[in-house]
Amino acid sequence: MTDRILVRGGRVIDPARGVDGVLDVLVESGYVADIRSRIDAAGARVIDAAGCVVAPGFVDLHAHLREPGFEQKGTIATETEAALRGGFTTICAMPNTRPAPDCGPVLESIADRFRRDGRVRILPIGCITRGREGRELAELAELAAGGVIAFSDDGSPVADPRLMRNALALAGALGLPLSEHCDSPEMHTGGAMNEGAVSERLGLSGQPAAAEAAAIARNIELAAAAGARLHIAHVTTARGVELIAEAKQRGLPITCEVTPSHLFLTEDAVAGGGPEPAYDTNAKINPPLRTEADRRALLAALDDGIIDAIATDHAPHAIEDKLLEFEDAAFGISCFESAASSLLTLAARGELRLERMVQALTSAPAACFGIDRRIPGAGRLEPGVSRDLVILDPAAEVTVDPARWASKGKNTPLAGQRLRGAVRAVIFDGTLAWEREGAHV
Amino acid sequence: MLDAPPAASASAEGTAWTRKDLLDTDTLTRAEIDLILETARAMREVRSRPVSKVSTLRGTTVATLFYEQSTRTRASFEVAAKALGADVVNLTASGSSVEKGETLIDTVRTLEAIGTDVIVMRHHRSGAPHLAARHTSAAIINGGDGTHAHPTQALLDLFTMTGRLGSLEGRKVIIVGDILHSRVARSNAWTLLKYGADVTFCGPATLLPRHFVPAVDGRRCAVTTDLDAAIEDADVVMALRMQKERQQRGLIPSLREYIARYQVNAARLRKAKPGALLMHPGPMNEGIELSPEVAHGAQSLIEEQVANGVAVRMALLYLIAARSRT
């Protein structure tokens, strides 16, 4: 019965193939079998998707699964279940685990766990440098042979510009992008939030926007000098967006991503809405939530394609990592299970076009890392090839309730917020893998 | 022992103290501050008696929880609590469970469990008292958090200034030094603006705020790097402690240059109004932010600030403990 599913009457948005219309989708024998305006499928389980959006399974370029090494924050099993519920059926795992995948054998053992415990497809990202320490290059070719989809040192920007240029050249020769967290840590002293009006009012150390912009500018120049691809992780500033736009105008092979958190929230979330400042550690993220002007610039850049993809930077933490003084608390927001709802809320407010949102969650990220070549049908709905789809209900009124999440990370500044729109159901590998119940996400 | 200080809590136009905690001065209303000052005047009267203690807070336990070094704030609170008859427990981060890795939340809950009514805390992290206040039913009084706030210092400064000048309406107050990292400057600005003073922040460009200054009813602090111009006709000059490591971190070229441009000395103080008040929250680096002659001169209120600190902290303990008992 679950082998044959008819998703009836939804608005099918498949940006990769230019499809946008009210259509039926038949899923059969593990694959999307047919997409037409009217499908009769006797005996199929019917999902009435009237009023809903039917999209390819989401592709996430930036997620933290925490295993091995930090299982109290999350495991491959818990975090990929969270991904599934959020509609993400293909995810790229950042290498900030312990051990970190900086050589073939470690990568192999982590990939084995991915195959064993993953509830969705997981693509490993390999380290740029050994131990992500920024001193010696990891053996990039061995990691490429082991199946990494990209290279990154995650939250540890490669400080040495020569090392960075060499890494770009070697990764480029392997046909793989390098995903870089662009920050200039020497420009601030461990800034815990955006440097600006809120940090000055609350007496917190700040990261200036200039620290991101300077690193983006440097890395664009190094990529140009190396003739290599560069993916800029989670851009957050208006000036960063301008630099990326200019690089794209020059024809450089630069791509970039933005997180739902930076599209939806600003630095004000740290102070909270009450009379006393909240010092909300669940709004502590690296790079930090920025100003409203930055947020608007990110939305505009996403709309016109300067920003290619939306990536979650899903970063689960244990409660004890966040129940601390603000500057001692861990960076990161658990994002998988609220991402679609916060983005659909932006769409409902008219701040984000629904079609563009779907594209930035599917075909665009698949293209950034060449995922569609690795996993046929990923990020699109191609009959006979694609296997995953997401049904979104843009009209659902939901409350964010992290206590019910699959993720071990309950660290979200959105807890208790009312959002408009939610994932309704997820088909993975041609099977109905999850359906939402109740008015919460 | 007399049983109670002259009651002030019912006056100030009937304002009653309703807050569990005192975290900063920013959300205090003018009426609440009036009540604190009025209560502090009564407490100063208690302090002037031959037997300067009352038993108002007998049975109340006050803990001082200090994660950062302090002389005057901790001692001032201890004297204040004892003068009201409270029991006092003193804890510092070194030599306590904090060294064994106990979290702030667990520490304050432990204090609550042993019967502490009021926790006076100082912490090197901004917002630490706000975190503590959310996780204990004991009252939290912020004795200074990171580079954020120091409300009891601001209130004792206000008490000192109003005691000398009466109304602060239109009075010119200059705060000079490392404004950006000063919890004293920020908390003072909120109270002074609420009392109608004109407040100017003065210091090197690297130690001034760039994005935010306190503002009340549309009146905001002025910001300048020019002390010689700012100090003209000032009613009050408040110098802040200059941390010597600011030079190592490259924020100022040298202490020598800082002294040349920002030290309050006799020549500069003469540009202020005759008899202008000179204040410093302590501890002072004599010869850096103040020249010795003015630090110990006739215009210096530094010791009066310390003495007033006890009365203001008695007032706060009295108001807050009385609320927690009802």
PDB file of C-alpha atoms in Angstrom, chain A residues 31-196:
ATOM      1  CA  TYR A  31      10.259   6.246  -7.296  1.00  0.00           C
ATOM      2  CA  VAL A  32       8.301   9.232  -8.478  1.00  0.00           C
ATOM      3  CA  ALA A  33       6.560   7.465 -11.327  1.00  0.00           C
ATOM      4  CA  ASP A  34       4.352  10.051 -12.971  1.00  0.00           C
ATOM      5  CA  ILE A  35       3.403  13.720 -12.745  1.00  0.00           C
ATOM      6  CA  ARG A  36       0.316  14.772 -14.665  1.00  0.00           C
ATOM      7  CA  SER A  37      -2.778  16.861 -14.276  1.00  0.00           C
ATOM      8  CA  ARG A  38      -4.997  13.868 -13.549  1.00  0.00           C
ATOM      9  CA  ILE A  39      -3.756  10.421 -12.605  1.00  0.00           C
ATOM     10  CA  ASP A  40      -6.028   7.495 -11.888  1.00  0.00           C
ATOM     11  CA  ALA A  41      -4.236   5.003  -9.714  1.00  0.00           C
ATOM     12  CA  ALA A  42      -6.580   2.326  -8.465  1.00  0.00           C
ATOM     13  CA  GLY A  43      -5.488   0.885  -5.137  1.00  0.00           C
ATOM     14  CA  ALA A  44      -2.986   3.651  -4.413  1.00  0.00           C
ATOM     15  CA  ARG A  45      -3.018   5.411  -1.085  1.00  0.00           C
ATOM     16  CA  VAL A  46      -4.312   8.890  -1.833  1.00  0.00           C
ATOM     17  CA  ILE A  47      -2.995  11.995  -0.105  1.00  0.00           C
ATOM     18  CA  ASP A  48      -5.257  14.954  -0.799  1.00  0.00           C
ATOM     19  CA  ALA A  49      -2.796  17.775  -1.299  1.00  0.00           C
ATOM     20  CA  ALA A  50      -5.287  20.469  -2.296  1.00  0.00           C
ATOM     21  CA  GLY A  51      -3.963  23.804  -1.040  1.00  0.00           C
ATOM     22  CA  CYS A  52      -0.549  22.272  -0.423  1.00  0.00           C
ATOM     23  CA  VAL A  53       2.768  22.595  -2.191  1.00  0.00           C
ATOM     24  CA  VAL A  54       4.475  19.467  -3.481  1.00  0.00           C
ATOM     25  CA  ALA A  55       8.237  19.909  -3.800  1.00  0.00           C
ATOM     26  CA  PRO A  56      11.310  17.737  -4.245  1.00  0.00           C
ATOM     27  CA  GLY A  57      12.899  16.527  -1.017  1.00  0.00           C
ATOM     28  CA  PHE A  58      15.008  19.355   0.411  1.00  0.00           C
ATOM     29  CA  VAL A  59      18.793  19.345   0.056  1.00  0.00           C
ATOM     30  CA  ASP A  60      20.837  20.801   2.940  1.00  0.00           C
ATOM     31  CA  LEU A  61      24.428  21.872   2.351  1.00  0.00           C
ATOM     32  CA  HIS A  62      25.273  22.492   5.996  1.00  0.00           C
ATOM     33  CA  ALA A  63      24.263  20.329   8.955  1.00  0.00           C
ATOM     34  CA  HIS A  64      25.843  19.150  12.183  1.00  0.00           C
ATOM     35  CA  LEU A  65      25.036  15.602  13.221  1.00  0.00           C
ATOM     36  CA  ARG A  66      27.431  15.570  16.236  1.00  0.00           C
ATOM     37  CA  GLU A  67      28.302  11.878  15.947  1.00  0.00           C
ATOM     38  CA  PRO A  68      30.962  10.666  16.505  1.00  0.00           C
ATOM     39  CA  GLY A  69      32.180  12.533  19.544  1.00  0.00           C
ATOM     40  CA  PHE A  70      29.297  14.654  20.788  1.00  0.00           C
ATOM     41  CA  GLU A  71      26.464  12.166  21.146  1.00  0.00           C
ATOM     42  CA  GLN A  72      24.976  14.071  24.104  1.00  0.00           C
ATOM     43  CA  LYS A  73      24.131  16.847  21.607  1.00  0.00           C
ATOM     44  CA  GLY A  74      22.796  14.594  18.876  1.00  0.00           C
ATOM     45  CA  THR A  75      23.316  11.324  17.067  1.00  0.00           C
ATOM     46  CA  ILE A  76      23.142  10.380  13.419  1.00  0.00           C
ATOM     47  CA  ALA A  77      19.858   8.631  14.156  1.00  0.00           C
ATOM     48  CA  THR A  78      18.200  11.490  16.060  1.00  0.00           C
ATOM     49  CA  GLU A  79      19.389  14.301  13.832  1.00  0.00           C
ATOM     50  CA  THR A  80      18.545  12.581  10.556  1.00  0.00           C
ATOM     51  CA  GLU A  81      15.078  11.795  11.919  1.00  0.00           C
ATOM     52  CA  ALA A  82      14.826  15.540  12.611  1.00  0.00           C
ATOM     53  CA  ALA A  83      16.009  16.242   9.049  1.00  0.00           C
ATOM     54  CA  LEU A  84      13.346  13.934   7.659  1.00  0.00           C
ATOM     55  CA  ARG A  85      10.585  15.671   9.633  1.00  0.00           C
ATOM     56  CA  GLY A  86      11.862  18.979   8.335  1.00  0.00           C
ATOM     57  CA  GLY A  87      11.629  17.780   4.728  1.00  0.00           C
ATOM     58  CA  PHE A  88      15.394  17.425   4.223  1.00  0.00           C
ATOM     59  CA  THR A  89      16.026  14.122   2.477  1.00  0.00           C
ATOM     60  CA  THR A  90      19.612  14.759   1.338  1.00  0.00           C
ATOM     61  CA  ILE A  91      21.979  16.451   3.777  1.00  0.00           C
ATOM     62  CA  CYS A  92      25.671  17.297   3.846  1.00  0.00           C
ATOM     63  CA  ALA A  93      27.327  16.597   7.203  1.00  0.00           C
ATOM     64  CA  MET A  94      29.904  19.082   8.459  1.00  0.00           C
ATOM     65  CA  PRO A  95      33.167  17.545   9.670  1.00  0.00           C
ATOM     66  CA  ASN A  96      33.358  19.044  13.173  1.00  0.00           C
ATOM     67  CA  THR A  97      33.093  15.658  14.831  1.00  0.00           C
ATOM     68  CA  ARG A  98      35.636  13.926  17.065  1.00  0.00           C
ATOM     69  CA  PRO A  99      37.470  12.434  15.327  1.00  0.00           C
ATOM     70  CA  ALA A 100      37.053  14.708  12.337  1.00  0.00           C
ATOM     71  CA  PRO A 101      37.064  13.156   8.865  1.00  0.00           C
ATOM     72  CA  ASP A 102      40.498  14.394   7.846  1.00  0.00           C
ATOM     73  CA  CYS A 103      41.774  11.101   6.377  1.00  0.00           C
ATOM     74  CA  GLY A 104      40.402   8.063   4.562  1.00  0.00           C
ATOM     75  CA  PRO A 105      40.002   5.621   7.472  1.00  0.00           C
ATOM     76  CA  VAL A 106      38.123   8.071   9.707  1.00  0.00           C
ATOM     77  CA  LEU A 107      35.920   9.097   6.808  1.00  0.00           C
ATOM     78  CA  GLU A 108      35.194   5.452   6.066  1.00  0.00           C
ATOM     79  CA  SER A 109      34.133   4.681   9.618  1.00  0.00           C
ATOM     80  CA  ILE A 110      31.892   7.761   9.750  1.00  0.00           C
ATOM     81  CA  ALA A 111      30.371   6.939   6.357  1.00  0.00           C
ATOM     82  CA  ASP A 112      29.637   3.431   7.634  1.00  0.00           C
ATOM     83  CA  ARG A 113      27.676   4.932  10.506  1.00  0.00           C
ATOM     84  CA  PHE A 114      25.838   7.205   8.074  1.00  0.00           C
ATOM     85  CA  ARG A 115      24.754   4.168   6.033  1.00  0.00           C
ATOM     86  CA  ARG A 116      23.768   2.237   9.138  1.00  0.00           C
ATOM     87  CA  ASP A 117      21.904   4.892  11.164  1.00  0.00           C
ATOM     88  CA  GLY A 118      20.891   7.591   8.690  1.00  0.00           C
ATOM     89  CA  ARG A 119      17.171   8.131   8.174  1.00  0.00           C
ATOM     90  CA  VAL A 120      17.931  10.283   5.120  1.00  0.00           C
ATOM     91  CA  ARG A 121      20.756  10.410   2.558  1.00  0.00           C
ATOM     92  CA  ILE A 122      23.919  11.826   4.116  1.00  0.00           C
ATOM     93  CA  LEU A 123      26.859  13.145   2.152  1.00  0.00           C
ATOM     94  CA  PRO A 124      30.059  13.708   4.140  1.00  0.00           C
ATOM     95  CA  ILE A 125      32.048  16.925   3.960  1.00  0.00           C
ATOM     96  CA  GLY A 126      35.774  16.344   4.521  1.00  0.00           C
ATOM     97  CA  CYS A 127      38.208  18.537   6.414  1.00  0.00           C
ATOM     98  CA  ILE A 128      40.417  21.069   4.646  1.00  0.00           C
ATOM     99  CA  THR A 129      43.177  20.739   7.229  1.00  0.00           C
ATOM    100  CA  ARG A 130      44.254  18.011   9.623  1.00  0.00           C
ATOM    101  CA  GLY A 131      42.142  18.101  12.747  1.00  0.00           C
ATOM    102  CA  ARG A 132      40.577  21.317  11.379  1.00  0.00           C
ATOM    103  CA  GLU A 133      43.545  23.060  12.971  1.00  0.00           C
ATOM    104  CA  GLY A 134      44.476  25.217  10.003  1.00  0.00           C
ATOM    105  CA  ARG A 135      48.129  24.134   9.952  1.00  0.00           C
ATOM    106  CA  GLU A 136      48.587  21.270   7.457  1.00  0.00           C
ATOM    107  CA  LEU A 137      46.327  20.224   4.630  1.00  0.00           C
ATOM    108  CA  ALA A 138      44.266  17.080   5.017  1.00  0.00           C
ATOM    109  CA  GLU A 139      44.821  14.429   2.338  1.00  0.00           C
ATOM    110  CA  LEU A 140      42.218  15.848   0.039  1.00  0.00           C
ATOM    111  CA  ALA A 141      42.487  13.307  -2.782  1.00  0.00           C
ATOM    112  CA  GLU A 142      42.049  10.395  -0.390  1.00  0.00           C
ATOM    113  CA  LEU A 143      38.974  12.095   1.074  1.00  0.00           C
ATOM    114  CA  ALA A 144      37.626  12.704  -2.428  1.00  0.00           C
ATOM    115  CA  ALA A 145      38.118   9.031  -3.285  1.00  0.00           C
ATOM    116  CA  GLY A 146      36.285   8.195  -0.066  1.00  0.00           C
ATOM    117  CA  GLY A 147      33.248  10.089  -1.258  1.00  0.00           C
ATOM    118  CA  VAL A 148      33.240  13.554   0.284  1.00  0.00           C
ATOM    119  CA  ILE A 149      30.979  16.046  -1.483  1.00  0.00           C
ATOM    120  CA  ALA A 150      32.994  19.123  -0.472  1.00  0.00           C
ATOM    121  CA  PHE A 151      35.701  20.285   1.909  1.00  0.00           C
ATOM    122  CA  SER A 152      35.340  22.545   4.936  1.00  0.00           C
ATOM    123  CA  ASP A 153      36.929  23.230   8.287  1.00  0.00           C
ATOM    124  CA  ASP A 154      33.450  24.322   9.392  1.00  0.00           C
ATOM    125  CA  GLY A 155      33.525  26.924  12.166  1.00  0.00           C
ATOM    126  CA  SER A 156      37.296  27.247  12.021  1.00  0.00           C
ATOM    127  CA  PRO A 157      38.101  29.569   9.131  1.00  0.00           C
ATOM    128  CA  VAL A 158      41.407  28.808   7.424  1.00  0.00           C
ATOM    129  CA  ALA A 159      43.473  31.739   8.669  1.00  0.00           C
ATOM    130  CA  ASP A 160      46.638  31.220   6.600  1.00  0.00           C
ATOM    131  CA  PRO A 161      45.986  32.693   3.132  1.00  0.00           C
ATOM    132  CA  ARG A 162      48.636  30.550   1.408  1.00  0.00           C
ATOM    133  CA  LEU A 163      47.181  27.382   2.857  1.00  0.00           C
ATOM    134  CA  MET A 164      43.735  28.515   1.786  1.00  0.00           C
ATOM    135  CA  ARG A 165      44.871  29.229  -1.758  1.00  0.00           C
ATOM    136  CA  ASN A 166      46.554  25.822  -2.006  1.00  0.00           C
ATOM    137  CA  ALA A 167      43.478  24.101  -0.622  1.00  0.00           C
ATOM    138  CA  LEU A 168      41.322  25.862  -3.198  1.00  0.00           C
ATOM    139  CA  ALA A 169      43.628  24.780  -6.017  1.00  0.00           C
ATOM    140  CA  LEU A 170      43.801  21.148  -4.879  1.00  0.00           C
ATOM    141  CA  ALA A 171      40.060  20.894  -4.234  1.00  0.00           C
ATOM    142  CA  GLY A 172      39.385  22.548  -7.583  1.00  0.00           C
ATOM    143  CA  ALA A 173      41.536  19.978  -9.368  1.00  0.00           C
ATOM    144  CA  LEU A 174      39.476  17.265  -7.681  1.00  0.00           C
ATOM    145  CA  GLY A 175      36.310  18.910  -8.940  1.00  0.00           C
ATOM    146  CA  LEU A 176      35.032  19.607  -5.432  1.00  0.00           C
ATOM    147  CA  PRO A 177      34.017  22.908  -3.840  1.00  0.00           C
ATOM    148  CA  LEU A 178      35.438  24.296  -0.652  1.00  0.00           C
ATOM    149  CA  SER A 179      32.817  25.586   1.780  1.00  0.00           C
ATOM    150  CA  GLU A 180      34.245  28.332   3.949  1.00  0.00           C
ATOM    151  CA  HIS A 181      32.962  30.006   7.107  1.00  0.00           C
ATOM    152  CA  CYS A 182      34.060  33.570   6.374  1.00  0.00           C
ATOM    153  CA  ASP A 183      35.197  35.346   9.506  1.00  0.00           C
ATOM    154  CA  SER A 184      38.320  37.237  10.545  1.00  0.00           C
ATOM    155  CA  PRO A 185      38.606  36.198  14.201  1.00  0.00           C
ATOM    156  CA  GLU A 186      41.666  38.376  14.692  1.00  0.00           C
ATOM    157  CA  MET A 187      39.339  41.347  14.162  1.00  0.00           C
ATOM    158  CA  HIS A 188      37.421  40.657  17.364  1.00  0.00           C
ATOM    159  CA  THR A 189      37.917  38.883  20.662  1.00  0.00           C
ATOM    160  CA  GLY A 190      35.612  35.909  20.469  1.00  0.00           C
ATOM    161  CA  GLY A 191      32.581  38.008  19.695  1.00  0.00           C
ATOM    162  CA  ALA A 192      29.458  36.338  21.065  1.00  0.00           C
ATOM    163  CA  MET A 193      26.951  38.267  18.945  1.00  0.00           C
ATOM    164  CA  ASN A 194      26.750  40.928  16.248  1.00  0.00           C
ATOM    165  CA  GLU A 195      28.683  44.079  17.087  1.00  0.00           C
ATOM    166  CA  GLY A 196      26.113  46.838  17.159  1.00  0.00           C
TER     167      GLY A 196
END
